[in-house]
Short mmCIF file of C-alpha atoms in Angstrom, two decimals:
data_model
loop_
_atom_site.label_atom_id
_atom_site.label_comp_id
_atom_site.label_asym_id
_atom_site.label_seq_id
_atom_site.Cartn_x
_atom_site.Cartn_y
_atom_site.Cartn_z
CA MET A 1 72.31 -92.70 53.94
CA GLU A 2 71.36 -89.24 55.17
CA LYS A 3 68.66 -87.34 53.28
CA LYS A 4 69.61 -83.72 52.56
CA ASN A 5 67.24 -80.84 51.97
CA CYS A 6 67.56 -77.69 49.89
CA LEU A 7 69.04 -74.84 51.96
CA GLU A 8 66.42 -72.43 50.58
CA CYS A 9 63.08 -74.24 50.23
CA GLU A 10 63.74 -77.35 52.36
CA ASP A 11 62.63 -79.75 49.56
CA PRO A 12 64.48 -83.09 49.51
CA LEU A 13 67.50 -83.13 47.19
CA LYS A 14 68.02 -85.70 44.46
CA GLY A 15 71.22 -86.32 42.57
CA ARG A 16 74.79 -85.60 43.63
CA THR A 17 75.72 -86.10 47.28
CA ASP A 18 77.30 -82.65 47.60
CA LYS A 19 74.27 -80.84 46.17
CA LYS A 20 72.95 -77.97 48.34
CA PHE A 21 70.07 -76.53 46.29
CA CYS A 22 67.28 -78.07 44.27
CA SER A 23 67.39 -75.43 41.51
CA ASP A 24 69.22 -72.35 40.24
CA TYR A 25 66.33 -70.24 41.52
CA CYS A 26 66.83 -71.50 45.10
CA ARG A 27 70.61 -71.07 44.87
CA ASN A 28 70.26 -67.47 43.63
CA SER A 29 67.57 -66.64 46.17
CA PHE A 30 69.66 -68.02 49.05
CA ASN A 31 72.83 -66.17 47.98
CA ASN A 32 70.96 -62.91 47.47
CA LYS A 33 69.63 -63.09 51.03
CA VAL A 34 73.08 -63.90 52.46
CA ASN A 35 74.83 -61.01 50.68
CA LYS A 36 72.01 -58.48 50.91
CA GLU A 37 73.60 -56.03 53.38
CA SER A 38 77.00 -55.81 51.70
CA LYS A 39 75.39 -55.50 48.26
CA ASN A 40 73.11 -52.70 49.51
CA LEU A 41 76.10 -50.75 50.82
CA VAL A 42 77.94 -51.03 47.50
CA ARG A 43 74.78 -50.23 45.53
CA ASN A 44 74.12 -47.10 47.61
CA ILE A 45 77.69 -45.83 47.24
CA ASN A 46 77.66 -46.51 43.49
CA ASN A 47 74.37 -44.63 43.14
CA ARG A 48 75.81 -41.62 44.99
CA LEU A 49 78.95 -41.72 42.83
CA LYS A 50 76.78 -41.83 39.69
CA LYS A 51 74.83 -38.83 40.93
CA ASN A 52 78.06 -36.89 41.56
CA TYR A 53 79.34 -37.87 38.11
CA LYS A 54 76.11 -36.74 36.46
CA ILE A 55 76.25 -33.37 38.24
CA LEU A 56 79.85 -32.76 37.15
CA SER A 57 79.08 -33.86 33.57
CA GLU A 58 76.08 -31.55 33.30
CA LEU A 59 77.94 -28.53 34.65
CA ASN A 60 81.17 -29.14 32.72
CA VAL A 61 80.15 -29.29 29.07
CA SER A 62 83.23 -27.45 27.76
CA GLY A 63 85.90 -29.55 29.51
CA LYS A 64 86.93 -26.74 31.92
CA THR A 65 84.37 -24.78 33.90
CA LYS A 66 84.31 -22.74 37.10
CA VAL A 67 81.35 -23.16 39.45
CA SER A 68 80.54 -22.15 43.00
CA ARG A 69 80.33 -24.59 45.88
CA THR A 70 76.73 -23.49 46.39
CA LYS A 71 75.77 -24.53 42.86
CA LEU A 72 77.26 -28.00 43.36
CA TYR A 73 75.70 -28.33 46.80
CA ASP A 74 72.26 -27.20 45.58
CA LYS A 75 72.30 -29.93 42.93
CA GLY A 76 73.00 -32.53 45.64
CA PHE A 77 76.74 -33.04 45.12
CA ASP A 78 78.40 -35.10 47.88
CA PHE A 79 81.95 -33.82 48.47
CA GLN A 80 82.80 -36.87 50.61
CA LEU A 81 82.60 -39.34 47.71
CA PHE A 82 85.13 -39.55 44.89
CA THR A 83 87.06 -42.32 43.14
CA SER A 84 90.60 -40.91 43.16
CA ILE A 85 92.82 -37.96 44.08
CA TYR A 86 95.56 -36.54 41.89
CA GLN A 87 98.14 -34.34 43.60
CA THR A 88 100.16 -32.01 41.38
CA LYS A 89 103.82 -31.07 41.95
CA THR A 90 102.62 -27.74 43.35
CA GLY A 91 100.48 -29.54 45.95
CA ASN A 92 97.04 -28.98 44.43
CA ASN A 93 94.60 -31.85 44.92
CA TYR A 94 92.26 -32.75 42.09
CA PHE A 95 89.39 -34.98 43.19
CA TYR A 96 88.05 -37.29 40.50
CA ILE A 97 84.88 -39.24 39.98
CA TYR A 98 86.02 -41.52 37.19
CA ASP A 99 87.13 -39.04 34.48
CA GLU A 100 85.33 -35.95 35.83
CA GLY A 101 87.34 -33.94 38.35
CA TYR A 102 87.27 -30.79 40.43
CA LEU A 103 89.82 -28.53 42.11
CA LEU A 104 89.08 -26.12 44.95
CA LEU A 105 90.04 -22.55 44.06
CA GLU A 106 89.66 -19.37 46.13
CA ASN A 107 86.33 -18.08 47.47
CA ASP A 108 84.56 -21.47 47.45
CA THR A 109 84.91 -21.74 43.67
CA TYR A 110 85.70 -25.03 41.95
CA LEU A 111 87.37 -25.69 38.64
CA LEU A 112 85.67 -28.62 36.93
CA ILE A 113 87.79 -30.58 34.47
CA LYS A 114 87.46 -33.68 32.34
CA LYS A 115 90.41 -36.04 32.15
CA GLU A 116 91.31 -37.15 28.65
CA ILE A 117 91.32 -40.93 28.47
#
């Protein structure tokens, strides 16, 4: 019978024949290493989305506020990241980060809105 070793720490395995890891710690450690790059990408995008959300929330305390592009940009807002787009019948595009949204108006001014959930 073939002796199998833990995929993480190389210790000999005891017990079931289809066992791959000697402990939950080794299993978690192994899987964290395998998925590290994809998890980092998702984590980084989520952190940037959270930052955008926080900026919109801080600037839009009344539910509808007008701000300049410069003010958003100076706070570190990333216009490339949003969670959804809502297009009105008139063709206006509202960009949303969860329930906080913005609409481009004239002269690099944005209307910040909060969607009622």
